[in-house]
Short mmCIF file of C-alpha atoms and ligand atoms in Angstrom, two decimals:
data_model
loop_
_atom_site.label_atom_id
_atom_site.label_comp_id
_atom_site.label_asym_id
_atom_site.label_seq_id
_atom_site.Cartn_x
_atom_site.Cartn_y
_atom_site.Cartn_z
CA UNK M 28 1.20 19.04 12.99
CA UNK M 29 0.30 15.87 11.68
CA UNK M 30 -0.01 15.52 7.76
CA UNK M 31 -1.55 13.05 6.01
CA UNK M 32 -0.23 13.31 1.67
CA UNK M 33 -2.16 12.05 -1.35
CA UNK M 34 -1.07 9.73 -3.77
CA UNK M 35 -3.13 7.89 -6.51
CA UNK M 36 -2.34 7.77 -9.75
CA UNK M 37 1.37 8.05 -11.98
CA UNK M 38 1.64 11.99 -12.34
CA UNK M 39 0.90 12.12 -8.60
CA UNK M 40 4.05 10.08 -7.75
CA UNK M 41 6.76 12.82 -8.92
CA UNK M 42 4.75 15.71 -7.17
CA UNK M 43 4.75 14.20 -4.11
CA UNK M 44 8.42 13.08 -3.88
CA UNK M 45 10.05 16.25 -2.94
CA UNK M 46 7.40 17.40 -0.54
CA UNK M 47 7.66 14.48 1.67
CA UNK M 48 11.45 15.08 1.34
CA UNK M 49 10.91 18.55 2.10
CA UNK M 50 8.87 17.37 5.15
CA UNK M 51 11.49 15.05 6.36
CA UNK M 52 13.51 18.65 7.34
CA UNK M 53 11.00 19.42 10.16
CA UNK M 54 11.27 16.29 11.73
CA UNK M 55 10.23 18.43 15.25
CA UNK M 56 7.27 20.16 13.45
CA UNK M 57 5.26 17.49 11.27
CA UNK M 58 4.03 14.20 11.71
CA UNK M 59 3.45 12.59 8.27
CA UNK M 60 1.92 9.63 6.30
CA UNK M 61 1.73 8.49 2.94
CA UNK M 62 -2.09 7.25 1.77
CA UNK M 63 -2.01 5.47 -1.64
CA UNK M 64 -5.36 5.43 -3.23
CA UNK M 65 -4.90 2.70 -5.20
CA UNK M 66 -6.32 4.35 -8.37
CA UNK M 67 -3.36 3.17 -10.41
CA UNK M 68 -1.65 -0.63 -9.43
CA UNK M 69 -0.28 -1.93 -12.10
CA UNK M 70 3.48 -2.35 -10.86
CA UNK M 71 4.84 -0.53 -14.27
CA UNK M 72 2.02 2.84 -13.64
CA UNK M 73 2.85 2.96 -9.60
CA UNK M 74 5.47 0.91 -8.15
CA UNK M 75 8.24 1.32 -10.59
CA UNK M 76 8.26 4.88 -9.71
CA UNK M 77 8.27 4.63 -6.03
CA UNK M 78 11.70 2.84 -6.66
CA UNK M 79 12.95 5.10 -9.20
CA UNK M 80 12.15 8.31 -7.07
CA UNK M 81 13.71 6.58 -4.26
CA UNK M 82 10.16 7.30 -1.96
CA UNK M 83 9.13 5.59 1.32
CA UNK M 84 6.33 2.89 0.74
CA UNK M 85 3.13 4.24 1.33
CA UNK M 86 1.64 4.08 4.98
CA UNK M 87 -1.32 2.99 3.89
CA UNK M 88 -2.99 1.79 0.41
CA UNK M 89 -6.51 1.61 -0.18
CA UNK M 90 -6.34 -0.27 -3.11
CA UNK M 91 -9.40 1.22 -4.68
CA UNK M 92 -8.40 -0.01 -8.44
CA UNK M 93 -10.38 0.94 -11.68
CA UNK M 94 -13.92 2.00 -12.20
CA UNK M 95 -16.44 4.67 -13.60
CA UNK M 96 -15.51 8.22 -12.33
CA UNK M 97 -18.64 8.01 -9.90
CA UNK M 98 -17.44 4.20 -8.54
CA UNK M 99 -13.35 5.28 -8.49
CA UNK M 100 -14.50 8.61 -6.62
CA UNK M 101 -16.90 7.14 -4.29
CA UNK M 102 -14.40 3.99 -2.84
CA UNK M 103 -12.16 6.74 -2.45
CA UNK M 104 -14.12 8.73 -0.08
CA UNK M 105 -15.22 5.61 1.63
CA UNK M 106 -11.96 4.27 2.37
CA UNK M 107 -10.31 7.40 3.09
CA UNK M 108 -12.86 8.53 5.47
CA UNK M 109 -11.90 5.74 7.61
CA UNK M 110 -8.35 7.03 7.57
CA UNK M 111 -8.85 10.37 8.81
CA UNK M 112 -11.16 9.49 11.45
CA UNK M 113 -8.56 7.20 12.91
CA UNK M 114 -5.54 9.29 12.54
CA UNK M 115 -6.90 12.22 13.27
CA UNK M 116 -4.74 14.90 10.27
CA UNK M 117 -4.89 18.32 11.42
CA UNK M 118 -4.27 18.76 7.56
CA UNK M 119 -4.28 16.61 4.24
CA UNK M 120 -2.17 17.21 1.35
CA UNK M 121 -3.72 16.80 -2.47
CA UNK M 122 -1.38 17.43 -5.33
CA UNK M 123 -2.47 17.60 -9.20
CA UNK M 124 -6.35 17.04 -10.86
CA UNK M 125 -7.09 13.13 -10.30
CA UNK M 126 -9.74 11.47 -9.12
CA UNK M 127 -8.53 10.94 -5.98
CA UNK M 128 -7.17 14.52 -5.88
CA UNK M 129 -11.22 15.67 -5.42
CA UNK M 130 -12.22 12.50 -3.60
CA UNK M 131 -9.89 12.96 -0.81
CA UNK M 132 -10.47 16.44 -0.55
CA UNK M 133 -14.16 16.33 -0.51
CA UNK M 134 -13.72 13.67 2.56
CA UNK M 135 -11.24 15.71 4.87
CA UNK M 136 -13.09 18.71 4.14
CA UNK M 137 -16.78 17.03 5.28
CA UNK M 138 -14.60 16.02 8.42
CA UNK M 139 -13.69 19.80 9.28
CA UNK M 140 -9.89 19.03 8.27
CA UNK M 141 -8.03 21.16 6.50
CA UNK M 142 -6.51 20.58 2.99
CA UNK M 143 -4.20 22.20 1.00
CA UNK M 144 -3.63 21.97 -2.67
CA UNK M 145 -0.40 21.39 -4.18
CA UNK M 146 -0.50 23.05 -8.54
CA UNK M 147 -3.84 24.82 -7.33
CA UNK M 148 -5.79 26.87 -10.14
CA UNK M 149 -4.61 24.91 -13.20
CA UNK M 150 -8.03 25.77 -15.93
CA UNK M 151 -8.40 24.17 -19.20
CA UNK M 152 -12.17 25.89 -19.58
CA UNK M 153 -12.87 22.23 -21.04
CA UNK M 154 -15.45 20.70 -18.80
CA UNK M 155 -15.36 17.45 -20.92
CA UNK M 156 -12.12 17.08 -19.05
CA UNK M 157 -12.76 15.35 -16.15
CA UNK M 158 -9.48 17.11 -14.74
CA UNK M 159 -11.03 20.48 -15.06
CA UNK M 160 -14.16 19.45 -12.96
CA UNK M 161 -11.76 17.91 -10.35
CA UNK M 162 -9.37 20.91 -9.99
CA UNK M 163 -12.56 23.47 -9.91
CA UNK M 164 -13.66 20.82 -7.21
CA UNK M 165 -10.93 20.65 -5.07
CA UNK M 166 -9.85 24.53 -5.61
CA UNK M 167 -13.31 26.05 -4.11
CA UNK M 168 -13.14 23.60 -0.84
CA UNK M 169 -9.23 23.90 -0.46
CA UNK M 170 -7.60 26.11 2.81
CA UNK M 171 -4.07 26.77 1.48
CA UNK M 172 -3.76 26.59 -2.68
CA UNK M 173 -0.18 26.36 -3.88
CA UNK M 174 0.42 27.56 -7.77
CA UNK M 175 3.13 27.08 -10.48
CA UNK M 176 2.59 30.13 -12.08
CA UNK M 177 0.83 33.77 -12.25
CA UNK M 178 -1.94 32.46 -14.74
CA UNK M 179 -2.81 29.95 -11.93
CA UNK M 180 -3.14 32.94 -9.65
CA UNK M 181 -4.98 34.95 -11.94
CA UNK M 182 -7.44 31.91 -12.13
CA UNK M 183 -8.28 31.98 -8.65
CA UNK M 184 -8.54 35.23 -8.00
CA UNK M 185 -10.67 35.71 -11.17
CA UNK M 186 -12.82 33.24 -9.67
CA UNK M 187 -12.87 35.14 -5.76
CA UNK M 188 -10.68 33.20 -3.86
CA UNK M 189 -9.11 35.34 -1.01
CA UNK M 190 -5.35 36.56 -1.85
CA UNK M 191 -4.00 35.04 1.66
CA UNK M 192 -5.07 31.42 0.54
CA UNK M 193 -2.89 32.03 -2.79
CA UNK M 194 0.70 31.04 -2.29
CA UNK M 195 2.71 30.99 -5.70
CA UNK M 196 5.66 28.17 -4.90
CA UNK M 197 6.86 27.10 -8.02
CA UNK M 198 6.37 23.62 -9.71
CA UNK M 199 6.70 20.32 -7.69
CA UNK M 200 7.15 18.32 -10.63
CA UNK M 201 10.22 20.38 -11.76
CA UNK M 202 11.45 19.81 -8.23
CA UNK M 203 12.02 16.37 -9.13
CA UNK M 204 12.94 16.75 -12.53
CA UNK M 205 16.02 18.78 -11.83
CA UNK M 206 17.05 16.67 -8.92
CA UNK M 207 16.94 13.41 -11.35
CA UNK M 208 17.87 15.23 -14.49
CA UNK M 209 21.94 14.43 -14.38
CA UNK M 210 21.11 10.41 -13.70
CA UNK M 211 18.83 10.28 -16.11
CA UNK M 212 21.25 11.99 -18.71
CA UNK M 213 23.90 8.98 -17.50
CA UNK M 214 21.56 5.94 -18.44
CA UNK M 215 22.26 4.28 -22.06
CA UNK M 216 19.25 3.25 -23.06
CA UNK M 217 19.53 4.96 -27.05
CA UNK M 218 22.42 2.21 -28.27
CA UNK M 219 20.33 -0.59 -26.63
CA UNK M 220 17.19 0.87 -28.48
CA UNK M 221 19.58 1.28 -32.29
CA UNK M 222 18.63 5.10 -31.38
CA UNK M 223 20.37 8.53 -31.61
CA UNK M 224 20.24 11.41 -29.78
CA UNK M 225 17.36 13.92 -32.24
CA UNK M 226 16.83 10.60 -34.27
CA UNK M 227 13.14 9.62 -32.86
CA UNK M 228 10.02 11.33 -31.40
CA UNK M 229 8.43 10.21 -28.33
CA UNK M 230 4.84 9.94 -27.49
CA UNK M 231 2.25 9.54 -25.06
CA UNK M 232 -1.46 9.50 -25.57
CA UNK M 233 -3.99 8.70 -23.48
CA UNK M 234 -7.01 10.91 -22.86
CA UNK M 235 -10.24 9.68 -23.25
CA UNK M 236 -10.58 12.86 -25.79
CA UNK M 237 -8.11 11.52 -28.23
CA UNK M 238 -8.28 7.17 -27.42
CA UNK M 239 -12.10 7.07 -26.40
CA UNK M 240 -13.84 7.81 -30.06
CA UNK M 241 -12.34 4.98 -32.67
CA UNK M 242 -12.66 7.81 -35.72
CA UNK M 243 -10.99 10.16 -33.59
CA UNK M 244 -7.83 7.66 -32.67
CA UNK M 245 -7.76 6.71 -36.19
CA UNK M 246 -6.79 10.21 -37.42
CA UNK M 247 -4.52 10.69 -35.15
CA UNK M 248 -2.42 7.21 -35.53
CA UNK M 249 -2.91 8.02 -39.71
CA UNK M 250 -1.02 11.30 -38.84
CA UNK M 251 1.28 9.65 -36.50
CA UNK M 252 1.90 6.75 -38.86
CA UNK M 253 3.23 9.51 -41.37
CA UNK M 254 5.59 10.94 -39.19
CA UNK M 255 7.14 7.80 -38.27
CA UNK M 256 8.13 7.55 -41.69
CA UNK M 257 10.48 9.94 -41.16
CA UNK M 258 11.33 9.83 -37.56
CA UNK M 259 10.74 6.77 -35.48
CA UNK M 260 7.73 6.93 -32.74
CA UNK M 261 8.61 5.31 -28.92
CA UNK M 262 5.32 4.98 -27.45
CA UNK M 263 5.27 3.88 -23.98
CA UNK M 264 1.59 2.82 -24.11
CA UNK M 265 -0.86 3.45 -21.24
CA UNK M 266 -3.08 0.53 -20.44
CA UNK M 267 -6.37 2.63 -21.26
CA UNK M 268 -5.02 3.28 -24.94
CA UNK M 269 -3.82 0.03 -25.26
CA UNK M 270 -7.42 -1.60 -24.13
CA UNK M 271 -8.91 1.44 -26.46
CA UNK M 272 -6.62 0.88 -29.49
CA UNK M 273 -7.26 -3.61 -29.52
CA UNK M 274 -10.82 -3.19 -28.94
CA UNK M 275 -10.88 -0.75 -32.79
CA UNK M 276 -8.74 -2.55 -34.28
CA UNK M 277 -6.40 -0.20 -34.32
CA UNK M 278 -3.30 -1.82 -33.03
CA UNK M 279 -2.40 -2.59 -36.96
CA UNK M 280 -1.52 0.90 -36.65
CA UNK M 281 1.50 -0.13 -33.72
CA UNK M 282 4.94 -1.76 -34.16
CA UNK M 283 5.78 -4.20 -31.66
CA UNK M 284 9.24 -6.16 -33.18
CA UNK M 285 12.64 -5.71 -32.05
CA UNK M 286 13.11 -2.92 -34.27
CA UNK M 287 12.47 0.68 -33.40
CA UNK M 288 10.52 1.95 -36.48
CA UNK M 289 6.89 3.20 -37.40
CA UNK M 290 4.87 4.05 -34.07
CA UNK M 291 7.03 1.77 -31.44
CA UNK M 292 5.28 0.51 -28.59
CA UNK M 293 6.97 0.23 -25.52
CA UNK M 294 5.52 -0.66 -21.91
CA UNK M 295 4.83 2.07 -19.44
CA UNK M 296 8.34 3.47 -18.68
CA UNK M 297 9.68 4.25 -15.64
CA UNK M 298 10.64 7.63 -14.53
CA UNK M 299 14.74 8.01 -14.92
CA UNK M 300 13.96 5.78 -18.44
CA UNK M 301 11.39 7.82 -20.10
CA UNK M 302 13.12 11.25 -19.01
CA UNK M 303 16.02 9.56 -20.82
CA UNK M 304 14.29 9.16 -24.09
CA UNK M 305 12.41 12.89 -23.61
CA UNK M 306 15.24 14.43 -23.27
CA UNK M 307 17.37 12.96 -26.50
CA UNK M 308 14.04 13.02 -28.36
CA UNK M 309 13.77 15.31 -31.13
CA UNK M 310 10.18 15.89 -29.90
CA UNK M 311 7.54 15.20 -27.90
CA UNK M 312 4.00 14.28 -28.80
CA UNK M 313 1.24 14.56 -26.00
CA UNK M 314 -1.41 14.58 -24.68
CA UNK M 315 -0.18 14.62 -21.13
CA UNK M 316 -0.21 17.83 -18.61
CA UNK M 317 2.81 17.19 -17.05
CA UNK M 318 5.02 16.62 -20.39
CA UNK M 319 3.97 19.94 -21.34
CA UNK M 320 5.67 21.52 -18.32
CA UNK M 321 8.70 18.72 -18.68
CA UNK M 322 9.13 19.41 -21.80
CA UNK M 323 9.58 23.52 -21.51
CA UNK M 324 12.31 22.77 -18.45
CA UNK M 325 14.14 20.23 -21.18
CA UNK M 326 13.88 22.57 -24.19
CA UNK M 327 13.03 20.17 -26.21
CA UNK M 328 9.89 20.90 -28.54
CA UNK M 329 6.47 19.91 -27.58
CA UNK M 330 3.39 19.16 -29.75
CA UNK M 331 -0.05 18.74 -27.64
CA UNK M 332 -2.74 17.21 -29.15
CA UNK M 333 -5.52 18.64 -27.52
CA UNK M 334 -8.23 21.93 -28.23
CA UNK M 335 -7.00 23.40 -25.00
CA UNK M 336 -4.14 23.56 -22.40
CA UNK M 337 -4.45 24.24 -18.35
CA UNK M 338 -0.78 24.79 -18.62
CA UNK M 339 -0.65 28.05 -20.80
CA UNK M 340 2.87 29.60 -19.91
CA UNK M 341 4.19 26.05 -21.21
CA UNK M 342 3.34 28.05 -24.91
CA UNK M 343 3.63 31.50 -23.72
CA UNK M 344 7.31 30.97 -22.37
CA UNK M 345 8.35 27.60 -23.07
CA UNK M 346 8.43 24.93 -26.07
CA UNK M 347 4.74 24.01 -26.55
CA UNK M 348 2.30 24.57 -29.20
CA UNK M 349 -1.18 23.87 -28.88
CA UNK M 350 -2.31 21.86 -32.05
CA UNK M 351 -5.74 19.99 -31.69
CA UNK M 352 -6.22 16.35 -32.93
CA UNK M 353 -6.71 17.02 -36.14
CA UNK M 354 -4.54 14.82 -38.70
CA UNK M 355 -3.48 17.89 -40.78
CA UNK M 356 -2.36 20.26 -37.78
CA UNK M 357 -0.20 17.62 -35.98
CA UNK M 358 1.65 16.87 -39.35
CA UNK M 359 2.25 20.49 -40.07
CA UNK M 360 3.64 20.75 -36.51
CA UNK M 361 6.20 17.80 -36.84
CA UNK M 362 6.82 19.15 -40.17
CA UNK M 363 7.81 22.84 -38.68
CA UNK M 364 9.75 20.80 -36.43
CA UNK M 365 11.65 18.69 -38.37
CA UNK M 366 12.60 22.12 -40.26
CA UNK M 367 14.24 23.38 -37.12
CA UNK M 368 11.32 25.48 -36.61
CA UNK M 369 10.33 24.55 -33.34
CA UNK M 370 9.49 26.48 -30.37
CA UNK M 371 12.56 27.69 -28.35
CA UNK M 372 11.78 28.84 -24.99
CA UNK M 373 12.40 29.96 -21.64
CA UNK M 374 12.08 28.16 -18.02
CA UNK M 375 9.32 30.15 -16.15
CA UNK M 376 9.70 32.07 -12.79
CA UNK M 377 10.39 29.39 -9.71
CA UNK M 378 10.35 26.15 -11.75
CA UNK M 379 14.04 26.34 -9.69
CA UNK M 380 13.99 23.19 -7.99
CA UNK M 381 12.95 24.68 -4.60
CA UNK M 382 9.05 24.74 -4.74
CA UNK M 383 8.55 22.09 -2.25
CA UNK M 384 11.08 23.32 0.15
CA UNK M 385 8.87 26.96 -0.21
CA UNK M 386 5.48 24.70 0.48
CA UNK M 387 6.41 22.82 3.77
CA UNK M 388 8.37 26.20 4.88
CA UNK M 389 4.92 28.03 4.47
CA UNK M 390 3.24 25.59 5.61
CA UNK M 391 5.68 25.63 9.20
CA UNK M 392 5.25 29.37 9.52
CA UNK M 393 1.21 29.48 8.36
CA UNK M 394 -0.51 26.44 9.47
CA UNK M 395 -2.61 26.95 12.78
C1 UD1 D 27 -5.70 9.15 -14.79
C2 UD1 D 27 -6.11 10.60 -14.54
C3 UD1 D 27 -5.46 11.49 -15.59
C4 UD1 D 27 -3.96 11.28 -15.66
C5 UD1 D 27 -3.69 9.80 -15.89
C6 UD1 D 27 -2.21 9.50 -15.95
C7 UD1 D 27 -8.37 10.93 -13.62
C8 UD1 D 27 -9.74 11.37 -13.94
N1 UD1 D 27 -7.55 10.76 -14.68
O1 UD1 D 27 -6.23 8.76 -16.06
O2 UD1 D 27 -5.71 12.85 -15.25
O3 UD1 D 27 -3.43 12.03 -16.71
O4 UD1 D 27 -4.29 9.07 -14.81
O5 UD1 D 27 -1.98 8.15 -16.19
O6 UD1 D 27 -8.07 10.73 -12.47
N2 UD1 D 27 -5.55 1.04 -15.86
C9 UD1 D 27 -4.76 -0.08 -15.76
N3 UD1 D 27 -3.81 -0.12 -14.78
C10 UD1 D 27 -3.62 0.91 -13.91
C11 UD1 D 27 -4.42 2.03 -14.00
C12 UD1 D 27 -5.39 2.08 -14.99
O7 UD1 D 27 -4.91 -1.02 -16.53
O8 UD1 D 27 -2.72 0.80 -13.03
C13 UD1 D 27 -6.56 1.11 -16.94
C14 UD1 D 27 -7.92 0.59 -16.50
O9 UD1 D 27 -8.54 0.01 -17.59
C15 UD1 D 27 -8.67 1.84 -16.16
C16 UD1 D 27 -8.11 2.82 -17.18
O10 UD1 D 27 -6.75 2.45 -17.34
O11 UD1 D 27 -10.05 1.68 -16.23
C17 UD1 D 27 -8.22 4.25 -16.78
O12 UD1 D 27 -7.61 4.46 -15.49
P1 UD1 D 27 -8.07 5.70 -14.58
O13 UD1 D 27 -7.31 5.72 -13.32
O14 UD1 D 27 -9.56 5.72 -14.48
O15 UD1 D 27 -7.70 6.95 -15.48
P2 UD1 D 27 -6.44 7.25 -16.40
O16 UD1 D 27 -6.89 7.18 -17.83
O17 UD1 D 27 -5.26 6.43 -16.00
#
C-alpha cells in the first residue's frame, strides 16, 4: 500500500517520528512518503527537530508558510492536491488538530482516498479554538481514527461514528518521549543555565486565547512576573507570542540577559533540550496540548492556562490541573505547588511506548 504522512507544524514532528519508524518494519507491505506542509519553517520550529528525532527529510515540502486560517488552509489543499493526484496514495496519514491536519484531509478525501487519523476524537467543546473545529473536521471525513484514550472513544461514539473505525492505540507522542527520555536525562544543560534540578519553572504560551488580547497577556505575565520571584521562568518563546508580546508593549515584562531570573526568554528549543529542562523543572506552565500529556508521563506537575482541556485524563489520572487565565488562579496553583501540593499521578492505559507499532500493525492487517 502506498502511504503518503502529514507533517506541518512543531507538535506534528514528534507524532510522526515513530510511525514512519514503525512503517520502516513492513518494508514488503507499504510504500511511504513524507509531505511537509510548510506551515511552520523557521529552522528552530521545524528543522531542529527533524535532526533531533533523527527523521528522514521530508519527500516533499510545500512550503505553504504563514497566513489567515482561510489563506494557510486553502494553499494547503492546493498544493497537496497536486501531490495526491501524481502519486496516487491508496491512503494519507494526518496526525494531531493543525491546519494542515484538516486541509490535507479535506483534499484526499474530495479525491476518494482514504485517510486515517492519528490522536482522533480529542474535544475541547471550545469552538473559539481553532483546533477543536479542525479535529471535528477531520474526525467526521476520516476512514480509520486512532485514539489515546477511552474519553477520545467516548467522543466519537457519542457523536455516531461506527465502533469498527475506532481503534484505541495509545499515544504517538509518548512513543517518542520514552524512546528519547534516557538522552535527554544525559544532556547538561542546568549548570550551563546556573540552574538546579526543582529550582525553575518552565513555560510555554502561545494560543491566540491567552497572547492575542493585550489585557488578557498582561494578566497573565503580572501573575507570571510574581512567580518568578520565587522560582525562575525559562520561556522558550514562540514567534506568534513574541510578535504578540513587542507589538503591546509587553516585552518589559521578559528577561533577556545572561542571567536566568524573572520570566527568561529563551529561543524555541529543540526537542532532547526542552524535555531536558521539563523534566528537572519544578513545573510546567502551559498552554500547550501536548505538554499536558508530557507532562503526566514525566510526573512532573502541570498548570494549564486555559477554560478547557481536549486532553481530560491528563487531570483525571495524571499531573494537570485546569486553571483558566485568570491572574489569581494561576498564582494559587504555583503557590499549591511550591507547597508540595501538586498533582501526583498515574501514566494512563497504552501511553507504553508501542502505539505506533499497534497503528501500522492495524493498519497491515485492516487496510483494503
Ligand atoms: C499552530 C497550531 C497550534 C499548535 C502550534 C504549535 C493551527 C491552527 N495552530 O499554531 O495548534 O499548538 O502550531 O506551535 O494549526 N510563525 C513563525 N515561524 C514559524 C511558524 C509561525 O514566525 O515557523 C509565526 C507567524 O507569525 C505566524 C504565527 O507564528 O503567522 C502563527 O503560526 P501558525 O502556524 O498560523 O499557528 P501557530 O500559532 O504556530
Amino acid at each position: 500500500m502506498k502511504i503518503i504522512n502529514i507533517v506541518g507544524a512543531r507538535p506534528n514532528f514528534m507524532k510522526m517520528a515513530p510511525i514512519i519508524e514503525a512503517m520502516n518494519g513492513y518494508p514488503e507491505e507499504i510504500d511511504h512518503l513524507l509531505v511537509h506542509t510548510g506551515q511552520h519553517y523557521d529552522e528552530k520550529m521545524s528543522k531542529a527537530f527533524f535532526e533531533d528525532l533523527g527523521m528522514p527529510k521530508p519527500d516533499i515540502d510545500l512550503g505553504v508558510g504563514s497566513g489567515s486560517h482561510a489563506e494557510q488552509t486553502a494553499r494547503i489543499m492546493v498544493a497537496f492536491e497536486k501531490v495526491c493526484l501524481e502519486h496516487k496514495p491508496d491512503l494519507v496519514i494526518v496526525v494531531g488538530d493543525v491546519n494542515s491536519t484538516m486541509a490535507c484531509t479535506i483534499t484526499a478525501k474530495k479525491l476518494g482516498i482514504k485517510v486515517g487519523h492519528v490522536e482522533a476524537g480529542l474535544r475541547s467543546r471550545d469552538m473559539e479554538m481553532p483546533e477543536e473545529i479542525n479535529r471535528l473536521c477531520t474526525d467526521v471525513l476520516c476512514d480509520y481514527l486512532f485514539t489515546t484514550d477511552y474519553f477520545a472513544d467516548r467522543n466519537l461514539r457519542a457523536e455516531g461514528v461506527a465502533e469498527d473505525k475506532i481503534v484505541f492505540v495509545g499515544n504517538v507522542m509518548i512513543d517518542t518521549l520514552l524512546k528519547h527520555r534516557r538522552m535527554a536525562a544525559g544532556l547538561e544543560l542546568l549548570p550551563r543555565l546556573g540552574l538546579e534540578k526543582g529550582g525553575y519553572a518552565t513555560l510555554t504560551m502561545h494560543r491566540p486565547s491567552n497572547v492575542d488580547d493585550r489585557d488578557t497577556l498582561e494578566e497573565i505575565l503580572r501573575a507570571l512576573k510574581e512567580i518568578s520571584r520565587q522560582l525562575p521562568i525559562v520561556f522558550p518563546i514562540h514567534p506568534r507570542t513574541r510578535k504578540m508580546a513587542e507589538s503591546f508593549g509587553l516585552d518589559r515584562y521578559f528577561n533577556e540577559g545572561d542571567q536566568v531570573e524573572g520570566i527568561w526568554l529563551t529561543e524555541p528549543l529543540g526537542y532532547l533540550d526542552f524535555m531536558h529542562l521539563n523534566m528537572n523543572a519544578r513545573m510546567v506552565l502551559t498552554d500547550s496540548g501536548g505538554l499536558q500529556e508530557e507532562t503526566t508521563v514525566l510526573g512532573i506537575p502541570c498548570i494549564t492556562m486555559r477554560h478547557n482541556t481536549e486532553r481530560p485524563i491528563t487531570s483525571e489520572v495524571g499531573t494537570n490541573v485546569i486553571v483558566g487565565n485568570s491572574g489569581q488562579k494561576i498564582l494559587a496553583a504555583a503557590a499549591a505547588v511550591l507547597e508540595g501540593k501538586g498533582e501526583a499521578g498515574t501514566i494512563p492505559e497504552k501511553w507504553d511506548g508501542k502505539a505506533a507499532q499497534r497503528i501500522v500493525a492495524w493498519l497491515v492487517a485492516h487496510h483494503r
